Coordinates of C-alpha atoms in Angstrom, one line a residue:
M42 CA 91.9 139.5 166.4
K43 CA 89.0 137.1 164.8
V44 CA 87.2 135.5 167.9
F45 CA 84.4 133.7 166.8
S46 CA 82.5 132.6 169.6
C47 CA 79.9 135.1 170.9
E48 CA 79.0 132.6 173.9
R49 CA 81.8 132.1 176.1
K50 CA 82.3 128.9 177.8
P51 CA 82.8 129.1 181.7
G52 CA 86.5 129.7 182.0
E53 CA 88.7 129.3 184.8
A54 CA 87.9 132.4 186.2
D55 CA 84.0 131.3 186.7
R56 CA 85.3 127.8 188.0
N57 CA 87.9 129.3 190.5
R58 CA 85.0 131.9 191.9
Q59 CA 82.7 128.8 192.2
K60 CA 85.2 126.9 194.3
A61 CA 85.8 129.5 196.3
G62 CA 82.1 129.8 197.0
V63 CA 81.7 133.7 196.0
I64 CA 78.5 134.4 193.9
L65 CA 78.6 137.9 192.7
A66 CA 75.7 140.0 193.5
V67 CA 74.5 140.9 189.9
N68 CA 75.2 137.4 188.5
S69 CA 71.8 135.9 189.0
Y70 CA 68.2 136.5 188.2
K71 CA 67.5 135.6 192.2
V72 CA 69.5 138.7 193.2
D73 CA 68.8 142.5 192.6
E74 CA 71.5 144.6 190.7
Q75 CA 73.5 146.9 193.3
L76 CA 73.9 150.2 191.8
E77 CA 76.7 152.9 192.9
S78 CA 74.7 155.8 193.9
I79 CA 75.4 158.8 191.2
G80 CA 73.0 161.7 192.6
K81 CA 69.9 163.1 191.1
K82 CA 71.2 166.6 190.0
E83 CA 74.6 164.9 188.6
T84 CA 72.5 162.5 186.5
L85 CA 70.2 164.7 185.3
K86 CA 72.8 167.2 184.2
R87 CA 74.7 164.6 182.4
L88 CA 71.3 163.3 180.7
F89 CA 70.2 167.1 179.5
A90 CA 74.0 167.8 178.2
Y91 CA 73.0 165.6 175.2
L92 CA 70.4 168.7 174.5
F93 CA 73.1 170.8 174.1
Q94 CA 74.4 169.2 171.1
Y95 CA 71.4 170.4 169.4
K96 CA 71.5 174.1 170.2
L97 CA 70.0 175.5 167.2
Q98 CA 67.0 173.0 166.7
V99 CA 66.1 173.6 170.7
A100 CA 66.4 177.5 170.3
G101 CA 64.1 177.1 167.3
V102 CA 61.6 175.2 169.5
L103 CA 62.2 177.6 172.3
V104 CA 61.0 180.5 169.9
C105 CA 57.8 178.5 168.9
M106 CA 56.9 178.2 172.7
I107 CA 57.5 181.4 173.6
I108 CA 55.2 182.6 170.8
T109 CA 52.7 179.8 172.2
V110 CA 53.2 181.0 175.5
V111 CA 52.3 184.8 174.8
I112 CA 49.4 183.9 172.9
S113 CA 47.9 181.7 175.7
L114 CA 48.6 184.6 178.3
I115 CA 46.7 187.0 175.8
N116 CA 43.6 184.7 175.4
P117 CA 42.2 185.5 179.0
L118 CA 42.7 189.3 178.6
I119 CA 41.1 189.0 175.1
I120 CA 38.2 187.3 177.0
E121 CA 38.1 190.2 179.7
E122 CA 38.1 192.9 176.9
A123 CA 35.3 191.3 175.0
I124 CA 33.1 191.3 178.0
D125 CA 34.0 194.4 179.6
V126 CA 34.1 196.5 176.5
Y127 CA 32.5 195.2 173.4
I128 CA 29.8 193.0 174.9
A129 CA 29.1 195.5 177.8
G130 CA 29.0 198.5 175.2
K131 CA 26.9 196.6 172.5
D132 CA 29.7 197.1 170.1
M133 CA 29.5 194.0 167.6
E134 CA 31.5 195.2 165.1
G135 CA 34.4 195.8 167.2
L136 CA 33.8 192.4 168.7
A137 CA 33.9 190.8 165.5
R138 CA 37.0 192.7 164.7
L139 CA 38.7 191.4 168.0
A140 CA 37.4 187.6 167.3
A141 CA 39.0 187.4 163.9
V142 CA 42.4 188.7 165.5
T143 CA 42.0 186.1 168.0
L144 CA 41.4 183.2 165.3
V145 CA 44.6 184.3 163.6
I146 CA 46.8 184.2 166.5
N147 CA 45.2 180.9 167.9
V148 CA 46.1 179.5 164.3
I149 CA 49.6 180.4 164.8
F150 CA 49.5 178.8 168.2
I151 CA 48.5 175.5 166.6
V152 CA 51.1 175.8 163.8
M153 CA 53.7 176.5 166.4
V154 CA 52.7 173.7 168.7
K155 CA 53.1 171.2 165.6
V156 CA 56.2 172.5 164.7
R157 CA 57.7 172.3 168.1
M158 CA 56.4 168.5 168.7
Y159 CA 57.9 167.5 165.2
V160 CA 61.3 169.0 166.0
M161 CA 61.6 167.8 169.7
A162 CA 60.5 164.1 168.5
R163 CA 63.5 164.0 166.0
I164 CA 65.6 165.3 168.3
S165 CA 64.8 162.9 171.3
N166 CA 64.9 159.8 169.1
Q167 CA 68.3 161.0 167.7
I168 CA 69.8 161.5 171.2
L169 CA 68.2 157.9 172.4
L170 CA 70.1 156.6 169.1
E171 CA 73.5 158.3 170.3
I172 CA 73.1 156.9 173.8
R173 CA 72.3 153.6 172.9
Q174 CA 75.3 153.5 170.3
E175 CA 77.4 155.1 172.9
L176 CA 76.5 152.3 175.4
Y177 CA 76.8 149.9 172.9
E178 CA 80.3 150.5 171.9
H179 CA 81.6 151.2 175.7
I180 CA 80.2 147.7 176.5
Q181 CA 82.3 146.2 173.8
T182 CA 85.4 147.8 175.4
L183 CA 85.1 146.0 178.9
S184 CA 86.9 143.1 180.0
F185 CA 85.7 139.7 180.6
S186 CA 85.1 140.5 184.2
F187 CA 82.2 142.5 183.3
F188 CA 80.5 139.8 181.3
D189 CA 81.6 137.2 183.9
S190 CA 79.5 139.2 186.8
R191 CA 76.5 139.6 184.6
P192 CA 74.0 137.8 182.8
T193 CA 73.3 139.0 179.5
G194 CA 69.7 139.7 180.2
K195 CA 70.4 142.3 182.6
I196 CA 72.7 144.0 180.0
L197 CA 70.1 143.7 177.3
A198 CA 67.4 145.5 179.8
R199 CA 69.9 148.6 179.9
V200 CA 71.0 148.6 176.3
I201 CA 66.8 148.5 175.0
G202 CA 64.2 149.3 177.9
D203 CA 66.2 151.4 179.9
V204 CA 67.4 153.8 176.9
N205 CA 63.6 153.7 175.3
S206 CA 62.1 154.9 178.6
L207 CA 64.4 158.0 178.7
K208 CA 62.5 159.7 175.4
N209 CA 59.4 161.2 177.4
V210 CA 62.1 162.9 180.1
L211 CA 64.2 164.2 177.2
V212 CA 61.0 165.7 175.1
N213 CA 59.3 167.1 177.7
A214 CA 62.3 168.5 179.3
V215 CA 61.9 171.3 176.6
T216 CA 58.5 171.4 175.7
T217 CA 57.0 170.9 179.4
L218 CA 59.7 172.2 181.7
I219 CA 60.3 175.3 180.0
P220 CA 57.0 176.7 178.7
D221 CA 54.8 175.6 181.6
F222 CA 57.4 177.3 184.1
I223 CA 57.3 180.7 181.8
T224 CA 53.5 180.1 181.7
I225 CA 53.2 180.3 185.2
C226 CA 55.5 183.0 186.1
G227 CA 53.7 185.0 183.6
V228 CA 49.9 184.3 184.8
V229 CA 51.2 185.4 188.7
V230 CA 52.9 188.5 187.4
I231 CA 49.4 189.5 185.5
M232 CA 47.5 188.3 188.4
V233 CA 49.4 190.3 190.7
V234 CA 49.6 193.7 188.4
K235 CA 45.7 193.3 188.0
D236 CA 44.6 192.5 191.6
W237 CA 47.2 191.0 194.2
R238 CA 44.4 190.3 196.8
L239 CA 42.7 187.9 194.1
A240 CA 46.2 186.4 193.1
L241 CA 47.0 186.0 196.6
A242 CA 43.6 184.0 197.4
S243 CA 44.4 182.3 194.1
L244 CA 47.8 181.1 195.0
S245 CA 46.8 180.3 198.6
S246 CA 47.4 176.5 198.6
I247 CA 50.8 176.4 197.1
P248 CA 52.4 175.6 200.3
V249 CA 50.1 172.4 200.8
M250 CA 51.1 171.2 197.4
A251 CA 55.0 172.0 197.9
A252 CA 54.7 169.8 201.1
A253 CA 52.9 167.2 199.5
I254 CA 55.5 166.8 196.7
W255 CA 58.3 166.7 198.6
F256 CA 56.6 163.9 200.6
I257 CA 56.0 161.9 197.4
Q258 CA 58.9 162.1 195.7
K259 CA 60.8 161.4 198.9
F260 CA 59.5 157.7 198.8
S261 CA 59.1 157.5 195.2
H262 CA 62.4 156.9 193.5
A263 CA 63.7 154.1 195.7
R264 CA 60.3 152.4 194.7
W265 CA 61.0 152.9 191.0
Q266 CA 64.4 151.9 191.6
I267 CA 63.2 148.7 193.0
F268 CA 61.0 148.3 189.9
R269 CA 63.7 148.6 187.4
K270 CA 65.5 145.9 189.5
K271 CA 62.9 143.5 189.2
G272 CA 62.3 143.8 185.7
S273 CA 66.1 143.4 185.2
N274 CA 65.5 140.1 187.0
L275 CA 62.7 139.2 184.7
N276 CA 64.8 139.9 181.7
A277 CA 67.7 138.0 182.6
Y278 CA 65.6 134.9 183.3
V279 CA 63.8 135.1 180.1
H280 CA 67.1 135.1 177.9
E281 CA 68.4 132.6 180.1
G282 CA 65.1 130.2 179.8
I283 CA 64.8 131.1 175.9
A284 CA 68.5 130.2 175.3
G285 CA 68.2 126.9 177.2
M286 CA 65.2 125.8 176.1
N287 CA 66.4 122.7 174.8
V288 CA 67.8 121.6 177.9
V289 CA 64.5 122.6 179.9
Q290 CA 62.6 120.7 177.7
S291 CA 64.6 117.7 177.6
F292 CA 64.5 117.3 181.4
H293 CA 60.8 117.9 181.4
A294 CA 61.6 121.0 183.4
E295 CA 58.8 123.3 181.8
H296 CA 56.7 123.4 185.1
E297 CA 59.7 124.3 187.3
T298 CA 60.7 127.2 184.9
Q299 CA 57.0 128.4 184.6
D300 CA 56.8 128.6 188.4
I301 CA 60.1 130.6 188.7
F302 CA 58.9 133.1 185.9
A303 CA 55.2 133.5 187.4
G304 CA 57.3 134.3 190.6
L305 CA 59.6 136.9 188.9
V306 CA 56.5 138.2 187.1
K307 CA 54.7 138.7 190.5
E308 CA 57.7 140.4 192.2
H309 CA 57.6 142.8 188.9
E310 CA 54.3 143.7 189.2
Q311 CA 54.2 144.1 193.2
S312 CA 56.9 146.5 192.6
F313 CA 55.2 148.3 190.0
I314 CA 52.0 148.9 192.1
R315 CA 53.9 149.7 195.0
A316 CA 55.7 152.5 192.9
V317 CA 52.5 153.7 191.0
R318 CA 50.8 154.1 194.2
I319 CA 53.3 156.7 195.4
S320 CA 53.4 158.1 192.3
D321 CA 49.9 158.5 191.5
M322 CA 49.3 160.9 194.6
F323 CA 50.9 163.7 192.5
G324 CA 47.8 163.8 190.5
G325 CA 45.4 163.8 193.6
A326 CA 47.6 166.6 195.6
I327 CA 47.6 169.2 192.5
D328 CA 43.7 168.4 191.9
F329 CA 43.2 169.2 195.7
C330 CA 45.3 172.2 195.8
W331 CA 43.6 173.4 192.7
G332 CA 40.3 172.9 194.0
I333 CA 41.0 174.6 197.4
G334 CA 42.7 177.7 195.5
A335 CA 39.5 177.9 192.8
M336 CA 37.3 178.2 196.0
I337 CA 39.0 180.9 197.9
L338 CA 39.4 182.7 194.6
Y339 CA 35.8 182.8 193.9
W340 CA 34.9 183.3 197.5
V341 CA 37.2 186.3 197.9
G342 CA 35.8 187.5 194.4
I343 CA 32.5 187.7 195.0
Q344 CA 32.7 189.5 198.3
M345 CA 34.7 192.2 196.4
I346 CA 32.6 191.9 193.0
G347 CA 31.0 195.2 191.8
G348 CA 31.9 198.7 191.9
E349 CA 35.2 199.9 191.7
Y350 CA 36.7 196.9 192.8
V351 CA 36.2 193.8 190.8
S352 CA 34.4 193.7 187.2
I353 CA 32.6 190.2 185.9
G354 CA 34.8 190.5 183.1
M355 CA 38.1 190.3 185.8
L356 CA 36.6 187.6 187.9
V357 CA 36.3 185.3 184.5
A358 CA 39.7 186.3 183.5
F359 CA 41.6 185.1 187.0
G360 CA 38.8 181.9 186.7
T361 CA 40.7 181.4 183.4
Y362 CA 44.2 182.2 184.6
I363 CA 43.8 180.1 187.6
N364 CA 43.3 177.1 185.3
M365 CA 46.4 178.4 183.1
F366 CA 48.2 178.5 186.5
W367 CA 47.4 174.9 187.6
N368 CA 47.3 173.3 184.4
P369 CA 51.1 173.8 183.8
V370 CA 51.6 173.1 187.6
M371 CA 49.6 169.7 186.7
N372 CA 52.0 169.4 183.8
L373 CA 55.3 170.3 185.9
S374 CA 54.4 167.5 188.6
N375 CA 53.7 164.9 186.1
F376 CA 57.3 165.8 184.5
Y377 CA 58.5 165.7 187.8
N378 CA 57.0 162.3 188.3
Q379 CA 58.3 161.2 184.7
V380 CA 61.7 162.2 186.2
I381 CA 61.8 160.3 189.2
T382 CA 60.4 157.3 187.6
N383 CA 62.8 157.3 184.7
L384 CA 65.9 158.6 186.5
T385 CA 66.8 155.2 187.7
A386 CA 67.0 154.3 184.1
A387 CA 69.6 157.2 183.6
E388 CA 71.3 156.0 186.3
R389 CA 71.8 152.5 185.2
I390 CA 72.8 153.5 182.1
F391 CA 75.4 156.0 183.4
E392 CA 76.7 153.1 185.8
I393 CA 77.6 151.0 182.8
L394 CA 79.3 154.2 180.8
D395 CA 81.1 154.9 184.1
T396 CA 82.6 151.2 184.3
K397 CA 85.9 151.3 183.3
P398 CA 87.5 148.3 181.4
D399 CA 90.1 146.2 183.6
I400 CA 92.2 146.2 180.4
F401 CA 92.7 149.2 178.3
D402 CA 95.8 151.0 176.2
N403 CA 97.9 153.2 177.8
S404 CA 98.5 156.5 176.5
D405 CA 101.7 155.5 175.0
V406 CA 101.2 152.6 173.5
Q407 CA 102.4 151.7 169.8
E408 CA 101.1 149.6 166.9
L409 CA 102.2 146.1 166.8
P410 CA 103.9 145.9 163.4
D411 CA 103.2 142.6 161.4
I412 CA 104.6 139.6 163.5
E413 CA 106.2 136.2 162.8
G414 CA 104.7 134.7 165.6
K415 CA 107.4 134.3 168.1
V416 CA 105.8 134.2 171.8
E417 CA 107.6 134.4 175.1
F418 CA 106.4 134.2 178.6
E419 CA 109.1 135.7 181.3
Q420 CA 108.2 134.6 184.8
V421 CA 104.4 135.4 184.4
S422 CA 102.3 135.2 187.6
F423 CA 98.5 135.5 187.4
T424 CA 95.7 135.5 190.0
Y425 CA 92.1 136.2 189.5
D426 CA 90.0 138.4 191.7
E427 CA 93.3 139.3 193.3
G428 CA 92.6 141.5 196.6
T429 CA 89.0 140.0 197.2
P430 CA 88.2 136.8 199.2
A431 CA 87.6 135.0 195.6
E432 CA 91.5 135.5 194.9
T433 CA 93.0 132.4 193.3
K434 CA 96.6 132.0 191.9
V435 CA 96.6 130.2 188.8
L436 CA 100.3 130.6 187.2
E437 CA 103.2 131.5 189.1
N438 CA 106.7 132.2 187.6
V439 CA 105.8 130.4 184.2
S440 CA 108.2 130.8 181.6
F441 CA 108.7 129.3 178.0
Q442 CA 109.4 130.6 174.4
I443 CA 107.4 129.4 171.3
Q444 CA 109.3 129.9 167.7
P445 CA 107.3 131.1 164.6
G446 CA 105.4 128.6 163.1
E447 CA 105.4 126.0 166.2
T448 CA 102.2 124.3 167.3
I449 CA 101.7 123.9 171.2
A450 CA 99.5 121.8 172.6
L451 CA 98.1 122.3 176.3
V452 CA 96.9 119.5 178.5
G453 CA 96.0 119.3 181.8
P454 CA 93.0 118.8 184.1
T455 CA 90.1 121.3 184.3
G456 CA 90.8 124.4 185.9
A457 CA 94.7 124.2 185.6
G458 CA 95.3 127.2 183.9
K459 CA 95.2 126.1 179.9
T460 CA 92.6 128.6 178.8
T461 CA 94.2 131.1 181.1
I462 CA 97.4 131.2 179.2
V463 CA 95.8 131.7 175.8
N464 CA 93.5 134.5 177.3
L465 CA 96.5 136.0 178.5
I466 CA 98.4 136.1 175.1
S467 CA 95.2 137.6 173.9
R468 CA 95.3 140.1 176.4
F469 CA 91.8 139.5 177.8
Y470 CA 93.4 139.9 181.4
D471 CA 96.6 141.4 182.3
I472 CA 99.1 139.8 184.4
Q473 CA 100.5 140.8 187.8
K474 CA 104.0 139.8 187.4
G475 CA 106.4 139.2 184.6
R476 CA 106.3 139.8 181.0
I477 CA 104.5 138.6 177.5
L478 CA 106.4 139.1 174.4
V479 CA 105.1 138.8 170.9
D480 CA 108.2 139.0 168.5
G481 CA 110.0 140.7 171.3
H482 CA 107.2 143.4 171.9
D483 CA 105.6 143.6 175.3
I484 CA 101.9 143.1 174.6
Q485 CA 101.3 145.8 177.5
K486 CA 102.8 148.2 175.3
V487 CA 101.0 147.5 172.0
S488 CA 97.6 148.7 171.1
M489 CA 94.8 145.9 172.0
E490 CA 93.6 146.3 168.4
S491 CA 96.9 145.9 166.6
L492 CA 97.6 142.7 168.7
R493 CA 94.2 140.9 168.3
R494 CA 94.0 141.8 164.5
Q495 CA 96.7 139.1 164.2
M496 CA 95.6 136.4 166.1
G497 CA 92.5 134.1 165.8
V498 CA 90.8 132.1 168.5
M499 CA 88.3 129.4 168.2
T500 CA 86.4 127.6 170.7
Q501 CA 84.1 124.6 170.8
E502 CA 80.7 126.7 170.9
N503 CA 81.2 128.7 167.6
F504 CA 78.3 131.1 166.9
I505 CA 76.7 131.1 163.8
F506 CA 75.0 134.3 162.7
Q507 CA 71.4 134.2 161.0
G508 CA 72.3 135.0 157.5
T509 CA 73.9 133.3 154.2
V510 CA 77.0 130.9 154.6
R511 CA 78.9 133.5 152.6
E512 CA 78.3 136.1 155.1
N513 CA 79.4 133.6 157.9
I514 CA 82.8 133.0 156.4
L515 CA 82.7 136.6 155.3
Y516 CA 82.8 137.4 159.0
G517 CA 86.6 136.3 159.6
N518 CA 87.7 138.7 156.7
M519 CA 85.3 141.2 155.0
E520 CA 87.8 141.8 152.1
A521 CA 88.2 138.2 151.3
T522 CA 87.0 137.4 147.4
E523 CA 84.6 134.7 146.3
E524 CA 87.9 132.4 145.3
E525 CA 89.3 133.1 149.1
I526 CA 86.2 131.9 150.5
I527 CA 85.9 128.8 148.6
A528 CA 89.4 128.0 148.9
A529 CA 89.1 128.4 152.7
S530 CA 86.0 126.0 152.7
K531 CA 87.9 123.6 150.7
A532 CA 90.8 123.6 153.2
V533 CA 88.7 122.5 155.9
N534 CA 86.4 119.9 153.9
A535 CA 83.3 122.3 154.3
H536 CA 83.2 123.2 150.7
E537 CA 81.5 119.5 149.8
F538 CA 78.7 120.1 152.4
I539 CA 77.9 123.6 151.6
M540 CA 77.5 122.9 148.1
K541 CA 75.1 120.1 149.0
M542 CA 72.8 122.7 150.6
E543 CA 69.9 124.3 148.9
K544 CA 71.6 127.5 147.5
G545 CA 75.1 126.7 148.2
Y546 CA 77.1 129.8 149.8
D547 CA 73.8 131.8 149.5
T548 CA 71.8 129.2 151.8
V549 CA 70.4 131.5 154.7
L550 CA 71.2 129.8 158.0
K551 CA 69.1 130.3 160.9
E552 CA 70.0 131.8 164.3
R553 CA 72.9 129.8 166.1
G554 CA 72.8 127.6 163.1
A555 CA 69.8 125.6 163.7
G556 CA 69.2 122.7 161.3
L557 CA 73.0 122.4 160.8
S558 CA 74.8 119.6 162.5
I559 CA 77.5 120.4 165.2
G560 CA 80.1 119.1 162.9
Q561 CA 78.7 121.2 159.9
R562 CA 78.8 124.2 162.5
Q563 CA 82.2 123.6 163.3
L564 CA 83.4 123.1 159.9
I565 CA 81.6 126.8 158.7
A566 CA 83.6 128.2 162.0
F567 CA 86.9 126.6 160.4
A568 CA 86.3 128.0 157.1
R569 CA 85.9 131.5 158.9
T570 CA 89.2 131.0 160.6
M571 CA 90.9 130.1 157.7
V572 CA 90.1 132.9 155.7
S573 CA 91.4 135.5 158.2
M574 CA 94.6 133.9 157.7
P575 CA 95.7 135.0 161.5
K576 CA 99.6 134.9 162.5
I577 CA 99.1 133.2 166.1
L578 CA 95.9 130.8 166.2
I579 CA 94.5 129.3 169.2
L580 CA 92.2 126.4 169.4
D581 CA 90.5 125.9 172.6
E582 CA 88.8 122.4 172.5
A583 CA 87.8 123.3 169.0
T584 CA 87.4 119.7 167.8
S585 CA 85.6 118.4 171.0
S586 CA 82.1 118.7 169.7
I587 CA 82.9 117.0 166.5
D588 CA 82.2 113.5 165.9
T589 CA 84.9 110.7 164.8
H590 CA 84.2 110.8 161.1
T591 CA 84.2 114.5 160.9
E592 CA 87.0 114.6 162.8
I593 CA 88.9 112.8 160.4
L594 CA 87.6 115.1 157.8
V595 CA 88.7 118.3 159.5
Q596 CA 91.9 117.0 160.7
K597 CA 93.6 117.6 157.4
G598 CA 91.9 121.0 157.3
I599 CA 93.6 122.1 160.8
E600 CA 96.9 120.8 159.7
A601 CA 96.3 123.7 156.7
L602 CA 95.4 125.7 159.3
L603 CA 98.4 125.3 161.3
K604 CA 100.7 125.4 158.8
G605 CA 103.1 128.1 158.8
R606 CA 101.7 130.1 162.0
T607 CA 102.2 129.6 165.8
S608 CA 99.4 127.5 167.2
F609 CA 97.9 127.0 170.5
V610 CA 95.6 124.0 171.0
I611 CA 94.1 123.1 173.9
A612 CA 92.5 119.9 173.7
H613 CA 91.2 116.9 176.3
R614 CA 91.3 114.3 173.3
L615 CA 94.9 113.6 173.3
S616 CA 94.5 112.1 169.9
T617 CA 94.1 115.1 168.3
I618 CA 97.6 116.5 169.4
Q619 CA 99.7 113.9 168.5
R620 CA 101.8 115.9 165.8
A621 CA 102.2 118.8 167.9
D622 CA 105.8 120.3 167.9
R623 CA 105.8 120.3 172.0
I624 CA 102.9 119.5 174.7
F625 CA 102.7 121.5 177.9
V626 CA 101.2 119.8 180.8
I627 CA 99.8 122.3 182.8
D628 CA 98.8 122.1 186.3
K629 CA 99.6 123.7 189.9
G630 CA 100.3 127.2 188.8
G631 CA 102.8 126.4 185.8
I632 CA 104.1 123.9 183.4
L633 CA 105.1 120.5 185.0
E634 CA 106.6 119.3 181.7
Q635 CA 106.8 119.6 178.2
G636 CA 108.3 118.0 175.2
R637 CA 107.3 115.9 172.0
P638 CA 104.5 113.4 172.6
A639 CA 106.8 110.5 172.0
E640 CA 109.3 112.0 174.5
L641 CA 106.8 112.6 176.9
M642 CA 105.5 109.0 176.7
E643 CA 109.2 107.7 177.3
K644 CA 109.4 109.7 180.4
R645 CA 106.3 108.1 181.9
G646 CA 105.5 111.1 183.7
H647 CA 102.3 113.4 184.0
Y648 CA 101.6 113.2 180.2
Y649 CA 102.0 109.4 180.1
N650 CA 99.5 109.0 183.0
L651 CA 97.0 111.4 181.3
Y652 CA 97.4 109.2 178.2
M653 CA 97.0 105.9 179.8
A654 CA 94.0 106.8 181.3
Q655 CA 92.5 108.2 178.7
F656 CA 92.8 105.2 176.5
K657 CA 92.9 102.3 178.9
N658 CA 89.3 101.3 178.2
V659 CA 89.7 101.7 174.2

């Protein structure tokens, strides 16, 4: 289905929720998002599962890291050998050979480090692309209710910011976690083998470190969750403010919006400071334990030095090893800090990925064949937010039958259910009772793609993309030829004004169609719909933003658009629907009356009252 509006108007769902006095927790920049707890272990497991798709590349990185770890563990032994054997024995020739070997293996060390950094950078960037693509594709499957409850800015914060924050975690999971863990184990084994007493002295401060890390992580994760929520609020407000800048400036509300922005920035800043204060304790705790361990090592070593106990070379080697022990510990603590900091981003991403669409295809759905356009409602009932405090019944036991090619106008007061009816035909919501049939096929038993592919929807706020006029019209049918584009534009009286533009159909339009009049944007949208040639057409107040002169121009185009296809026209301006085959007056949960315009005027019922109320002052 061709839906040509990226900014949806508030529908009955939104208005009914407002009437019920219900404000969704995530539907405001003023309120922090509420996340369902997934669990740290489960989140990390899901995140690192992306790495397993690159087993061969990761295995190559691990080989490189094993080589670098082995070389780093050998270096202190070389120093010990150089001091205790070659320098003590004044064997300069042997010392030179040892230096040459050391140079070669350390060049290999540098090469391996560069290789692993390059490979992991490529892997991590590819994973971020996959996560972002998966997230975007999943968002497209979600129902209107998901977007009803979240500002666009909060969704963008997850697609862009939260995904980007995962890069260092993915890279360091391989380049830091594994090699540093191996290094620590290797250092401990070597120290214990060489002298268990010095090893014990070197590692005596580990219990203090473990207690400090446990205490810090206990409070750090919650504070980083708050920081992410405040960032999401700020992002939502900025997006909303930019999108509505014309309103802000029109009402001279710059100072008010600046104050709100400053308040959100302050909250974001304060949440960051509170989180960082805890996280920064990691480094201080490691440094403290490192210093204590080194002091105890040298105190014990000096007591034991000399004779058969401890040689100067061994003490120097232990001094190197204790640095080799605590450096990886520092790296691991930083990595752990990264995980705690960015785990909330992964939780927010997986929370969306775990959100199930309200509307989905069952496993046994069939493809809807090419249709003629017959539409039937059989005892259809629909309620928004069923089973919640905001529950609002909109339709109850509604039945009607539309023949192929008929044009049906839907009129009635705001919130009566007009948009709900067309949304149900498009299956943007599922009914609770009854059946909706298209050419005799229950729409819940055919795939949504095959249904919507044969439908077209136009609203009064049609989105114009940044690009040429041709590209905007082609969005309705990417396979359309130049002749079809021009024919569609002529049919809706758009061709003339397009050709007066600087480069005609190659004129580049600004974002949202800035520089075009409302009528011109609407005409381009009509051409876009015309070129798609849908079998069922829905015009939801599609001419309400067009001035009278433009309406006269486009009315013939609309007639051409409606010809030969089933059409539903929602209009508050009753003058635009006088040629409809039938008019349905919608209110109080159903169809109050229906018939041709002249018939309804003769009845002097609900339609007559609406008509007279609209035209009495004309």
